[in-house]
PDB file of C-alpha atoms and ligand atoms in Angstrom:
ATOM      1  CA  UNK A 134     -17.160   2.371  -4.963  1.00 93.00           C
ATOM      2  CA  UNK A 135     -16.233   5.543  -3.112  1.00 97.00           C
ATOM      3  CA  UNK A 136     -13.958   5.223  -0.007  1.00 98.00           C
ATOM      4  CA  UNK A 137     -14.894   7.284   2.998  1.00 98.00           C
ATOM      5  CA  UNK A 138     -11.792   8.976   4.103  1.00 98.00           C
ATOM      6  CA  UNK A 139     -13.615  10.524   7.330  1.00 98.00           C
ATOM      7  CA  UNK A 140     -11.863   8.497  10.050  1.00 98.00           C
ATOM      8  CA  UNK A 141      -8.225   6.983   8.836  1.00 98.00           C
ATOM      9  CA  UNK A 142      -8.767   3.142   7.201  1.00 99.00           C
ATOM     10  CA  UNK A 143      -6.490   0.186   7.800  1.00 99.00           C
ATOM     11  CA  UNK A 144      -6.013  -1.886   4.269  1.00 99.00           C
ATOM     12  CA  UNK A 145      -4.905  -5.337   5.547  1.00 99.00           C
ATOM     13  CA  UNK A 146      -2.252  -6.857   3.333  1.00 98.00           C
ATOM     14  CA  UNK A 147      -2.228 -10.629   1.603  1.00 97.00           C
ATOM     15  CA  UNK A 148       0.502 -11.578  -0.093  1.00 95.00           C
ATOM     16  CA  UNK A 149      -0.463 -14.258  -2.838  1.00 94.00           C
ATOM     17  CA  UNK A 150       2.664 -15.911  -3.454  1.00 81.00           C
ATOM     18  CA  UNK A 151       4.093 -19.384  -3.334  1.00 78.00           C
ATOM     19  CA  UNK A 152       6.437 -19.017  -0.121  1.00 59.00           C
ATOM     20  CA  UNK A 153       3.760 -17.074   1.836  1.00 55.00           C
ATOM     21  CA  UNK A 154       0.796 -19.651   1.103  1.00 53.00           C
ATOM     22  CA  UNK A 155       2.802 -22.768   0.235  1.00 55.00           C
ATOM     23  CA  UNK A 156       0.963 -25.972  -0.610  1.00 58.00           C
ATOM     24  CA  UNK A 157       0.373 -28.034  -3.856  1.00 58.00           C
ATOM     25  CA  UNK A 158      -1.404 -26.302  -6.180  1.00 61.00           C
ATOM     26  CA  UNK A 159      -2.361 -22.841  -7.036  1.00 58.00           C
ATOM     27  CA  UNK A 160      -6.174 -23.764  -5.380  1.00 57.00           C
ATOM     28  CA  UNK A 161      -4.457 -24.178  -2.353  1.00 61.00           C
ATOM     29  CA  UNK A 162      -2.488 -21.086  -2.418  1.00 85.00           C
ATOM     30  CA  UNK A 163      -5.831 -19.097  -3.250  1.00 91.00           C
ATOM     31  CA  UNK A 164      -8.000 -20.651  -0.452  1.00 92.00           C
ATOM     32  CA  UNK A 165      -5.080 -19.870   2.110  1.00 94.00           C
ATOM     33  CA  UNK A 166      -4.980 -16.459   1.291  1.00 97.00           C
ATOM     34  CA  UNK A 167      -8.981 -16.118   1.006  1.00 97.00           C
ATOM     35  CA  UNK A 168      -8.682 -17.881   4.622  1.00 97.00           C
ATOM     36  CA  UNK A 169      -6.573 -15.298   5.619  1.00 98.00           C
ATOM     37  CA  UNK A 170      -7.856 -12.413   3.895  1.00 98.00           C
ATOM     38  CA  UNK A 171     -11.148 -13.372   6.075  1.00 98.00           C
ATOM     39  CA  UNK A 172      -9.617 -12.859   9.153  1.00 98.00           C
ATOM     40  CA  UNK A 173      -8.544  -9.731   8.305  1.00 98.00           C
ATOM     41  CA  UNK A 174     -11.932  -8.702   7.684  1.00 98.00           C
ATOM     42  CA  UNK A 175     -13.016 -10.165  11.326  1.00 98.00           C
ATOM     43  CA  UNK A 176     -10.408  -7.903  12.745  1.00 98.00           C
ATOM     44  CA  UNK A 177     -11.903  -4.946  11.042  1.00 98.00           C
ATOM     45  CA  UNK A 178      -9.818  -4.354   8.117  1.00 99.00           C
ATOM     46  CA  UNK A 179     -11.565  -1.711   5.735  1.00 99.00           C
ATOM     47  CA  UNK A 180      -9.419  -2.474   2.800  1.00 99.00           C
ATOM     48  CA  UNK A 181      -7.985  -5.481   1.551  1.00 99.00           C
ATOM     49  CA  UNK A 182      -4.543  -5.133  -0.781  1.00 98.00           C
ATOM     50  CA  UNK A 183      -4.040  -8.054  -2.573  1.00 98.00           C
ATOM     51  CA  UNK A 184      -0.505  -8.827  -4.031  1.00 97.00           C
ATOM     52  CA  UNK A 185       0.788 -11.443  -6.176  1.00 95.00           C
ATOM     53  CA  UNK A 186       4.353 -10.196  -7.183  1.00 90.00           C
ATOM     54  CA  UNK A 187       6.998  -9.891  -4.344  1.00 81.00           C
ATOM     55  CA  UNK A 188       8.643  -6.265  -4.408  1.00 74.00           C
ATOM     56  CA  UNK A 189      11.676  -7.451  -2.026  1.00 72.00           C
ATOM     57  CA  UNK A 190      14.980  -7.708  -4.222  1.00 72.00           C
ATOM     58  CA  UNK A 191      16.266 -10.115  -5.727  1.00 76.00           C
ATOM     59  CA  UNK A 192      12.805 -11.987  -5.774  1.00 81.00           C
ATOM     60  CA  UNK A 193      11.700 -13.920  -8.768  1.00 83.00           C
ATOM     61  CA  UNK A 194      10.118 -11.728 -11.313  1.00 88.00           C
ATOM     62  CA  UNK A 195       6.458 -13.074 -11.797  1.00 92.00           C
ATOM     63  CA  UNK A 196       4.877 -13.505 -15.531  1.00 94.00           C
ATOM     64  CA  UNK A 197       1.580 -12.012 -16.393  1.00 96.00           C
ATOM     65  CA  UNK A 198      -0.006 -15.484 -16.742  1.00 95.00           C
ATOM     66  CA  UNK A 199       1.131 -16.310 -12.944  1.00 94.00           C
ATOM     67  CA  UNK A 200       0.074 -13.317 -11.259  1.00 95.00           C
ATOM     68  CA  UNK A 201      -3.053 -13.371 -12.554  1.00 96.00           C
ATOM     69  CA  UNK A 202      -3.358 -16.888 -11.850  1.00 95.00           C
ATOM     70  CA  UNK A 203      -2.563 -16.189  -8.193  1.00 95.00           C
ATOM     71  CA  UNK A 204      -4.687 -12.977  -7.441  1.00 97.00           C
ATOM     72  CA  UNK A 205      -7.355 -13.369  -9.569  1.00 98.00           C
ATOM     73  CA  UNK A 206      -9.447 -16.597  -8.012  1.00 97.00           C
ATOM     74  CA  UNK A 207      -8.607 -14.256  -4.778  1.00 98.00           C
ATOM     75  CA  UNK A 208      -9.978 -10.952  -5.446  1.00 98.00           C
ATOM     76  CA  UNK A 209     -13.157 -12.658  -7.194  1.00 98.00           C
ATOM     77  CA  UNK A 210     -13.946 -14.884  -4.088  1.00 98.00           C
ATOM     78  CA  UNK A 211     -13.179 -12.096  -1.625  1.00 98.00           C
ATOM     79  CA  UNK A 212     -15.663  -9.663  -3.747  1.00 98.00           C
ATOM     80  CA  UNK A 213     -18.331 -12.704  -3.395  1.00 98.00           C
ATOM     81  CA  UNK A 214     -17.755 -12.962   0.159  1.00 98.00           C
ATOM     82  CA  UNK A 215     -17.823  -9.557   1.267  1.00 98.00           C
ATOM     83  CA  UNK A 216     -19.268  -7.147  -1.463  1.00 98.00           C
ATOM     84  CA  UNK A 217     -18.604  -3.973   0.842  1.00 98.00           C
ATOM     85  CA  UNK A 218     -15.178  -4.122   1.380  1.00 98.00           C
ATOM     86  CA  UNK A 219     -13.163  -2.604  -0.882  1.00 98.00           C
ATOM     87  CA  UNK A 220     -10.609  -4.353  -2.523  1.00 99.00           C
ATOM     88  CA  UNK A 221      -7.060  -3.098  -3.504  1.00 98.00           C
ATOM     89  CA  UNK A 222      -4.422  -5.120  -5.950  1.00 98.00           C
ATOM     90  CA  UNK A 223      -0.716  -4.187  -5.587  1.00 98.00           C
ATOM     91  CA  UNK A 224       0.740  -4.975  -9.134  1.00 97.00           C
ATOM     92  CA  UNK A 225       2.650  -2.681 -11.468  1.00 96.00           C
ATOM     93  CA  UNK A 226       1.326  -4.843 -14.474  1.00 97.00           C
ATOM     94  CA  UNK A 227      -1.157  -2.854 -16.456  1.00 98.00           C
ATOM     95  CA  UNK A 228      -2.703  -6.683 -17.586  1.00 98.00           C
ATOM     96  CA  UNK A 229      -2.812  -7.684 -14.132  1.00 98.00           C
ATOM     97  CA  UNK A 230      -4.532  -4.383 -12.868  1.00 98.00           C
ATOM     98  CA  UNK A 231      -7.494  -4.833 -15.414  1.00 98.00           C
ATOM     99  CA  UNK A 232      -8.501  -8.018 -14.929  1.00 98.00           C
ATOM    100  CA  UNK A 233      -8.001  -7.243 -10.837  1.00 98.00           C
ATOM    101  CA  UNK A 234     -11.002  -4.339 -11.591  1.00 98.00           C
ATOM    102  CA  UNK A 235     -12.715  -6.313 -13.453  1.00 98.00           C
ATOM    103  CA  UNK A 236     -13.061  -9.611 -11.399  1.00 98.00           C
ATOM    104  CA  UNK A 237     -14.047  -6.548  -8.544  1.00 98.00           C
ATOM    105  CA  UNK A 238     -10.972  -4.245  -7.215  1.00 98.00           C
ATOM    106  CA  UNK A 239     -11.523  -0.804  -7.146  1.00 98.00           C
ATOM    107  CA  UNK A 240      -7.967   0.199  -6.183  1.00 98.00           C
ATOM    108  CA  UNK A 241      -4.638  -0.028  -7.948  1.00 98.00           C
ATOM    109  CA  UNK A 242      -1.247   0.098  -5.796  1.00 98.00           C
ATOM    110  CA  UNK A 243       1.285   0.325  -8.180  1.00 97.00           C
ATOM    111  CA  UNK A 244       4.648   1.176  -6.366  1.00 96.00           C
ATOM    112  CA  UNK A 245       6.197   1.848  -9.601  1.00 95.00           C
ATOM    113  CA  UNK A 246       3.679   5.221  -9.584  1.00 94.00           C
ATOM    114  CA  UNK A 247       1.953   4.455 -12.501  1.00 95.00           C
ATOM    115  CA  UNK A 248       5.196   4.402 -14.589  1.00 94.00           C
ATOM    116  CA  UNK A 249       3.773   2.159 -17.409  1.00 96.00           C
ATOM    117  CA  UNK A 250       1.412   4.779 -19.613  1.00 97.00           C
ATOM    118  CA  UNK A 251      -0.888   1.692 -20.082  1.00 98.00           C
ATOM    119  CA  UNK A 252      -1.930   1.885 -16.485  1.00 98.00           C
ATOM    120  CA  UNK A 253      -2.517   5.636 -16.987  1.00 98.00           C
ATOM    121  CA  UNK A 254      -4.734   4.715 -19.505  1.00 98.00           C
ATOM    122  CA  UNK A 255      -6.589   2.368 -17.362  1.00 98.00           C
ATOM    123  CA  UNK A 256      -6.936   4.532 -14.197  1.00 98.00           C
ATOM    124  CA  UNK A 257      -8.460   6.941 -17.124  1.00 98.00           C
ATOM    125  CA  UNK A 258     -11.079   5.022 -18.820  1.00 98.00           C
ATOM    126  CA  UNK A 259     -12.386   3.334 -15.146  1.00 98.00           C
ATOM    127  CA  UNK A 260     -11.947   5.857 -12.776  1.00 97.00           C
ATOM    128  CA  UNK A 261     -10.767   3.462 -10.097  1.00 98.00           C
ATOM    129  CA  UNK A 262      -8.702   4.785  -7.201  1.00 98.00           C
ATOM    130  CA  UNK A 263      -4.917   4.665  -8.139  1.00 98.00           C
ATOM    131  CA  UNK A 264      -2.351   4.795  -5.076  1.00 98.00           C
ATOM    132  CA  UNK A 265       0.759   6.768  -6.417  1.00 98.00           C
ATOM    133  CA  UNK A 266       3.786   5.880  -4.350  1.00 98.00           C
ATOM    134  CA  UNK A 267       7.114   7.374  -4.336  1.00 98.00           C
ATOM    135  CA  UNK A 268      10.023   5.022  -4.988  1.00 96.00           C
ATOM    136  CA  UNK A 269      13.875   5.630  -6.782  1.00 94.00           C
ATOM    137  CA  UNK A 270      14.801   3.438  -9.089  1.00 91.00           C
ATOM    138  CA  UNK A 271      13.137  -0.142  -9.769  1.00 90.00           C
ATOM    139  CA  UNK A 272      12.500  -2.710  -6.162  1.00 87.00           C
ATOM    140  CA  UNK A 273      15.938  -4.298  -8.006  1.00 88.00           C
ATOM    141  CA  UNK A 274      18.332  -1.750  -7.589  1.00 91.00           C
ATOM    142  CA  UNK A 275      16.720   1.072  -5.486  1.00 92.00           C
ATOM    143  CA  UNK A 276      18.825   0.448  -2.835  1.00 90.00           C
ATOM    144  CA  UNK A 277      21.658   2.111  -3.997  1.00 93.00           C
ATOM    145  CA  UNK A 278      19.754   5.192  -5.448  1.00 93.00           C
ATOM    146  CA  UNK A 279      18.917   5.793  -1.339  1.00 94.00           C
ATOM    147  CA  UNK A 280      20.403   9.387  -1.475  1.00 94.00           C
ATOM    148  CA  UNK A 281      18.680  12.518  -0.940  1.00 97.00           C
ATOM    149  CA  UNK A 282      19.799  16.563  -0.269  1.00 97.00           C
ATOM    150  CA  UNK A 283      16.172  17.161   1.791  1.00 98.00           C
ATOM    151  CA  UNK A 284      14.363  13.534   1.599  1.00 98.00           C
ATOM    152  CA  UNK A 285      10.808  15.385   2.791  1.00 98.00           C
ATOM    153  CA  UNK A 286      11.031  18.098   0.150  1.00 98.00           C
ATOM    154  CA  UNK A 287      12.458  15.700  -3.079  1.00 98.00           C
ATOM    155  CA  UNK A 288       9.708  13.224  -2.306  1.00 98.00           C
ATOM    156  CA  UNK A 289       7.126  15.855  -1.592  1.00 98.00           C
ATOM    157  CA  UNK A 290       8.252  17.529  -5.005  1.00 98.00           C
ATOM    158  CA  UNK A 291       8.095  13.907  -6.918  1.00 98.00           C
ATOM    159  CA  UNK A 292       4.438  13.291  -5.727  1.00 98.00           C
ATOM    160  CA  UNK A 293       2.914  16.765  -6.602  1.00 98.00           C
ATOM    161  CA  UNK A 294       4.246  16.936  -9.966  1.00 98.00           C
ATOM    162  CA  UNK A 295       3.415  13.323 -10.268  1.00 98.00           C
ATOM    163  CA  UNK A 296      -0.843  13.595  -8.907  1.00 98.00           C
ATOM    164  CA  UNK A 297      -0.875  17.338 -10.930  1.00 98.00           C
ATOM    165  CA  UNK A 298       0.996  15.298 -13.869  1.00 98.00           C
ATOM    166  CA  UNK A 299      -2.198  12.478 -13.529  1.00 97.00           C
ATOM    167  CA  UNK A 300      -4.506  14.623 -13.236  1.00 98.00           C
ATOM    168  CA  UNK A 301      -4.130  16.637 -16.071  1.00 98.00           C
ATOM    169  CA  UNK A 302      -4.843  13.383 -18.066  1.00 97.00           C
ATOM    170  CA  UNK A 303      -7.867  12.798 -16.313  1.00 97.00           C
ATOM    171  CA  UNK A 304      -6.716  10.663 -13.110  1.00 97.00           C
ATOM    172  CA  UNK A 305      -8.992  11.743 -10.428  1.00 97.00           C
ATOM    173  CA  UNK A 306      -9.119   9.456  -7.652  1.00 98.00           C
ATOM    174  CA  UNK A 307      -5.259   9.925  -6.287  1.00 98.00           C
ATOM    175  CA  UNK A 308      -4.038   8.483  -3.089  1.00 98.00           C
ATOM    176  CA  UNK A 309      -0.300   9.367  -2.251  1.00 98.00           C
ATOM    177  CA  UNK A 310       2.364   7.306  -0.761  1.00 98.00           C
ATOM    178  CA  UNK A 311       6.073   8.519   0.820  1.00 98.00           C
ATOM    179  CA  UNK A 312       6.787   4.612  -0.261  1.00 98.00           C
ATOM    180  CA  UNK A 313       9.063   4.096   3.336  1.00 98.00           C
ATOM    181  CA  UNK A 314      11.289   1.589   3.063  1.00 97.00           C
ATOM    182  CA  UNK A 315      11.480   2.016  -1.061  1.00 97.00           C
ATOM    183  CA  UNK A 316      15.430   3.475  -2.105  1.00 97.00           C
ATOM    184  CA  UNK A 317      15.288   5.365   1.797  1.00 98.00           C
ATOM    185  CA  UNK A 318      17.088   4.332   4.251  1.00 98.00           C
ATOM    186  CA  UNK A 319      16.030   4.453   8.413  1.00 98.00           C
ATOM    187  CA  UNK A 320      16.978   7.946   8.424  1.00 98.00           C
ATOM    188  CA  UNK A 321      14.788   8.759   5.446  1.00 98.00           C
ATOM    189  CA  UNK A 322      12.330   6.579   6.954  1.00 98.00           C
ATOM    190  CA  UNK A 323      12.260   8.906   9.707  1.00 98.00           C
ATOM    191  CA  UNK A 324      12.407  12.286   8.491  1.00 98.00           C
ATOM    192  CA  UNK A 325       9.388  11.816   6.300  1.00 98.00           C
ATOM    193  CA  UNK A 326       7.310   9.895   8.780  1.00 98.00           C
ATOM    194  CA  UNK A 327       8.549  13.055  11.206  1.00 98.00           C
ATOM    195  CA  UNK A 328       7.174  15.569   8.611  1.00 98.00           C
ATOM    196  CA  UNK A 329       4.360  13.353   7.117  1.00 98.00           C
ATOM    197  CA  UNK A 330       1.718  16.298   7.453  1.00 98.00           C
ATOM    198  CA  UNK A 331       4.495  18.060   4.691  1.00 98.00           C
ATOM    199  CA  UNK A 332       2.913  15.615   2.389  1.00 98.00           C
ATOM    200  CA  UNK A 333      -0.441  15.576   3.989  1.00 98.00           C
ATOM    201  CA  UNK A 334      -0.625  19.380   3.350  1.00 98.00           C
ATOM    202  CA  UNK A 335      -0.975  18.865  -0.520  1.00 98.00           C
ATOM    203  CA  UNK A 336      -4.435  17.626   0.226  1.00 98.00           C
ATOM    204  CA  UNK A 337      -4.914  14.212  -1.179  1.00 98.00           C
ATOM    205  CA  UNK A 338      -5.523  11.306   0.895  1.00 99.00           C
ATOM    206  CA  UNK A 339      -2.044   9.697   2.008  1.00 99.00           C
ATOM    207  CA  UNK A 340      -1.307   6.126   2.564  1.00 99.00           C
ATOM    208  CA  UNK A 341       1.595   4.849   4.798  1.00 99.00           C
ATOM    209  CA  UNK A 342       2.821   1.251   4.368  1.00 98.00           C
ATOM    210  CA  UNK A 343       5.791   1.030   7.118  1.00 98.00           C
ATOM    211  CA  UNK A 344       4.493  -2.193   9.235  1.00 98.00           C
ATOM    212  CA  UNK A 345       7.253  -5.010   9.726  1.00 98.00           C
ATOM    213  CA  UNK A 346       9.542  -2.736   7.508  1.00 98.00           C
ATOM    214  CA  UNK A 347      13.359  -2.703   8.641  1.00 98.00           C
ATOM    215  CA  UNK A 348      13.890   0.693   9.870  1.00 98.00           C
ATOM    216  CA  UNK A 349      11.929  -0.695  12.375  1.00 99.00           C
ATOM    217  CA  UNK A 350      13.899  -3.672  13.354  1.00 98.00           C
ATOM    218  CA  UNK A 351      17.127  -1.746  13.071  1.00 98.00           C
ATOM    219  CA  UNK A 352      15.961   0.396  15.704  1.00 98.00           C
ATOM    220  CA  UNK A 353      14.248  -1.864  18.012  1.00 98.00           C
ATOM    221  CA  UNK A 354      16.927  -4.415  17.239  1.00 98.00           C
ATOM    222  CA  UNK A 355      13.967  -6.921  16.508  1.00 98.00           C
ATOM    223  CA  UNK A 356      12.870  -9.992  13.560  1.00 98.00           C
ATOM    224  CA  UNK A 357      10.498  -8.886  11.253  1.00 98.00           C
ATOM    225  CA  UNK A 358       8.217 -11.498  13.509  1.00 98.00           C
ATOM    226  CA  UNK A 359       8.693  -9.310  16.535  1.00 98.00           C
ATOM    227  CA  UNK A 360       7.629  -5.404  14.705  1.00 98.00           C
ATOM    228  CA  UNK A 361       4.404  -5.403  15.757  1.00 98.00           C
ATOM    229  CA  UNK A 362       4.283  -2.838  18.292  1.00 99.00           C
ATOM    230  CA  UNK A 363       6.703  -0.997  16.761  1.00 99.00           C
ATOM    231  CA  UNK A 364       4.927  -0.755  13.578  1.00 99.00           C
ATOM    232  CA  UNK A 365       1.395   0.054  15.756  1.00 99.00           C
ATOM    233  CA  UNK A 366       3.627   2.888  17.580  1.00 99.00           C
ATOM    234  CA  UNK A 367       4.269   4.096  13.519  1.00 99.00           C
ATOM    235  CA  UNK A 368       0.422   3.774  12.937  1.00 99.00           C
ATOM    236  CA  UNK A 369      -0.521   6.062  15.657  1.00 99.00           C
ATOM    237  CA  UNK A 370       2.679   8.922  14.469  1.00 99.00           C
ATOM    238  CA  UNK A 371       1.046   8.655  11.295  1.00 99.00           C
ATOM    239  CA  UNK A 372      -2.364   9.481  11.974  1.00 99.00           C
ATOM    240  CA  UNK A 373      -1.620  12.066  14.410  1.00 98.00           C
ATOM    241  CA  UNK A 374       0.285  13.508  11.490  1.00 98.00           C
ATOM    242  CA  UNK A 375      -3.162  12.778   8.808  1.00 98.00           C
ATOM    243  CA  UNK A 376      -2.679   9.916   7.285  1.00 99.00           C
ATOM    244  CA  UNK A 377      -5.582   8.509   5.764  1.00 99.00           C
ATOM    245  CA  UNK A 378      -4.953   5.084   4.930  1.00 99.00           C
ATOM    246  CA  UNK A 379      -2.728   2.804   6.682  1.00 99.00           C
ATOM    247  CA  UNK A 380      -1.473  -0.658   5.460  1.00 98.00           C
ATOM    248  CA  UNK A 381      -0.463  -3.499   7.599  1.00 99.00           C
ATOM    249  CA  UNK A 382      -0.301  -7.209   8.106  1.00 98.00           C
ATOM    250  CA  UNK A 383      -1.536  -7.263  11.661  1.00 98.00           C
ATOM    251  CA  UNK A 384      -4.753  -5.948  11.446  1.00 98.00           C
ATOM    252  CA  UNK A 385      -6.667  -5.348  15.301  1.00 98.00           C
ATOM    253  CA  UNK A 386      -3.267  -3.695  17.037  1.00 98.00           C
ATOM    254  CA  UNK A 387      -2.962  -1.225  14.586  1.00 99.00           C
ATOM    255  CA  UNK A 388      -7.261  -0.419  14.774  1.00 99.00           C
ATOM    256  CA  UNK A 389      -6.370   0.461  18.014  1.00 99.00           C
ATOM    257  CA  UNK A 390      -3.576   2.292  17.729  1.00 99.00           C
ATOM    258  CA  UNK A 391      -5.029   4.447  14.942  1.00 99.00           C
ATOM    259  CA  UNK A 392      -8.023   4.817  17.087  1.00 98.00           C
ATOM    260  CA  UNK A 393      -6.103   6.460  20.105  1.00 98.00           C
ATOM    261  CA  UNK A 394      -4.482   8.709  17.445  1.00 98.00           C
ATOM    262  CA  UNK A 395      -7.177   9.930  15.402  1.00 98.00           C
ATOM    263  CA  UNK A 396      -9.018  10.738  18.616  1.00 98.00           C
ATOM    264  CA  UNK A 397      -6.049  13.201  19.672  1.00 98.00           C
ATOM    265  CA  UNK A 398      -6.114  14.481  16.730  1.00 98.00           C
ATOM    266  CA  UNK A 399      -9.277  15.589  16.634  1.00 98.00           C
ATOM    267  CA  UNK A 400      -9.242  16.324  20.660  1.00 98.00           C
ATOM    268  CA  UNK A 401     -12.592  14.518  21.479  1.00 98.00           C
ATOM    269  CA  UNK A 402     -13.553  10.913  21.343  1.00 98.00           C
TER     270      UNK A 402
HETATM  271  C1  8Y4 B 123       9.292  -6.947   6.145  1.00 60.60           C
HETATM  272  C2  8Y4 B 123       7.972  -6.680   5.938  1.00 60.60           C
HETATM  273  C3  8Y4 B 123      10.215  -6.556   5.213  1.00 60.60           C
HETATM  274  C4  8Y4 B 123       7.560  -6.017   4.821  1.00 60.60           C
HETATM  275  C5  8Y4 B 123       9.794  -5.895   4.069  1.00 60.60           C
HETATM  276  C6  8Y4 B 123       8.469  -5.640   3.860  1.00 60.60           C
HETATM  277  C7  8Y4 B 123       4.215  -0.779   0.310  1.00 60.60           C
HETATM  278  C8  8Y4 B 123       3.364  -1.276  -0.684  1.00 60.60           C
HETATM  279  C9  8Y4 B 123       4.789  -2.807  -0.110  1.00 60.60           C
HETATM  280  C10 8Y4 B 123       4.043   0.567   0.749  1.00 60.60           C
HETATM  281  C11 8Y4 B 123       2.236   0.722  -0.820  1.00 60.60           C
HETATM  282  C12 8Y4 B 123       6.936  -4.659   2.239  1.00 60.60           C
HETATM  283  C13 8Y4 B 123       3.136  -3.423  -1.937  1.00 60.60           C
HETATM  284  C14 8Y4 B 123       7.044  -4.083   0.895  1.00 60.60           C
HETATM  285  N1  8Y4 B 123       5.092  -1.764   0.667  1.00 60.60           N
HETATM  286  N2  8Y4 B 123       2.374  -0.540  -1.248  1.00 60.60           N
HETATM  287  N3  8Y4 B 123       3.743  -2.547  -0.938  1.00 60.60           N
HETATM  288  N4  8Y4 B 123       3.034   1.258   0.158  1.00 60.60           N
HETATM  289  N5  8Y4 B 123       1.278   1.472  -1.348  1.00 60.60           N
HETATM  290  N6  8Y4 B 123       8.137  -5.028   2.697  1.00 60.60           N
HETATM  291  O1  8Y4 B 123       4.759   1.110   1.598  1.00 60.60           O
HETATM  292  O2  8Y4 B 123       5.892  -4.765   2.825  1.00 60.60           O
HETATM  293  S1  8Y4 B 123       5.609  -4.339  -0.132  1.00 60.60           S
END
């Protein structure tokens, strides 16, 4: 499937895991998350990410066998149901990532950056689209490795070297990602969403993932249940700045804040 990056695309985001979907079984957890996954869709999501391993810290690390049990059933039903919109699967599991293409995912969001050379492999030999994201350290102790000289130019650096590095082996569908919120802290945060068309300038498609994220409750002084017009006011910096792809829970707010933005951006309607 090839993504049309001519007008910026919101990839709505279901989490897959027991707390977020919590009921009996695993059938239960799946049909939630297909449920919601739908409405998503009816808000005008163009991309669906589907996760099944928590990044936060200090979360439960998830086995093979259980994150494929929990995204799996997903991704195939949501393929059935709507054949034309793509689907992406946030794991770092090189396992997880091939059975997510095959069962009908054509992106992989792995916010470890492709670290494990088996997912390398994979992005090789099917040509799916691979998100690289920019992140210090592992989601377990990144925290502390939040320090920077210039936070725009190290991360810029780190995802050049990283998409030329790909490349080179025969990656060819690249999508970047700043990774906000991953070993930065607000100030980070807000230097590189400030200088976002830094990153933009190296001429692959960018994704931004910042909705709900802290920086924005530490500055609006809100819950994560009360970010989302912050995180639609981050949408619209974003693609004034070029983003191409931005992911968020709350799907038709952040349409129409993208809309507003991509039209002054391009200075018509
Ligand atoms: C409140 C709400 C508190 C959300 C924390 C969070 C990104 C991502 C995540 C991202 C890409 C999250 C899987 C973190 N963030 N993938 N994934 N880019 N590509 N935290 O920024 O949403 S999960």
């Amino acid at each position: 499937m090839k993504l049309n990056f001519s007008r910026p695309l919101i990839m709505g985001v279901i989490n897959v895991t027991p707390d977020s979907f919590s009921g009996s079984g695993r059938r239960v957890s799946s049909r939630a998350a297909v449920a919601q996954a739908k409405r998503l869709i009816a808000e005008g999501a163009d991309i669906i990410d589907v996760g099944g391993e928590s990044t936060r810290p200090g979360a439960a690390p998830v086995s093979v066998k259980d994150e494929l049990a929990r995204v799996i059933p997903v991704i195939e039903s949501l393929a059935r149901l709507h054949p034309r919109i793509p689907i992406s699967v946030d794991t770092s599991k090189p396992e997880v990532a091939q059975a997510a293409l095959s069962a009908g995912a054509v992106i992989i969001n792995d916010v470890t950056g492709l670290s494990h050379p088996a997912m390398v492999e994979l992005a090789v030999r099917t040509q799916a689209y691979v998100v690289i994201m920019h992140m210090k350290g592992t989601p377990q102790d990144m925290a502390k490795k939040a320090r920077y000289g210039d936070v725009v130019a190290e991360v810029t650096r780190w995802l050049k070297e990283r998409a030329e590095k790909l490349e080179s082996r025969g990656v060819k569908k690249i999508i970047l990602d700043p990774g906000i919120g991953f070993a930065k802290t607000a100030s980070h945060n807000l230097s590189i969403l400030d200088r976002l068309d830094t990153i933009v300038a190296l001429g692959y498609p960018l994704l931004l993932g910042a909705s709900r994220k802290s920086f924005i409750g530490k500055i609006l002084d809100k819950p994560v249940e009360e970010r989302k017009v912050g995180t639609q006011a981050v949408t619209a910096i974003a693609v004034m700045k070029g983003a191409s792809i931005i992911r968020v829970h709350d799907v038709a707010g952040n349409i129409q804040a993208a809309r507003i933005a991509y039209c002054v951006r391009k200075g018509r309607v």
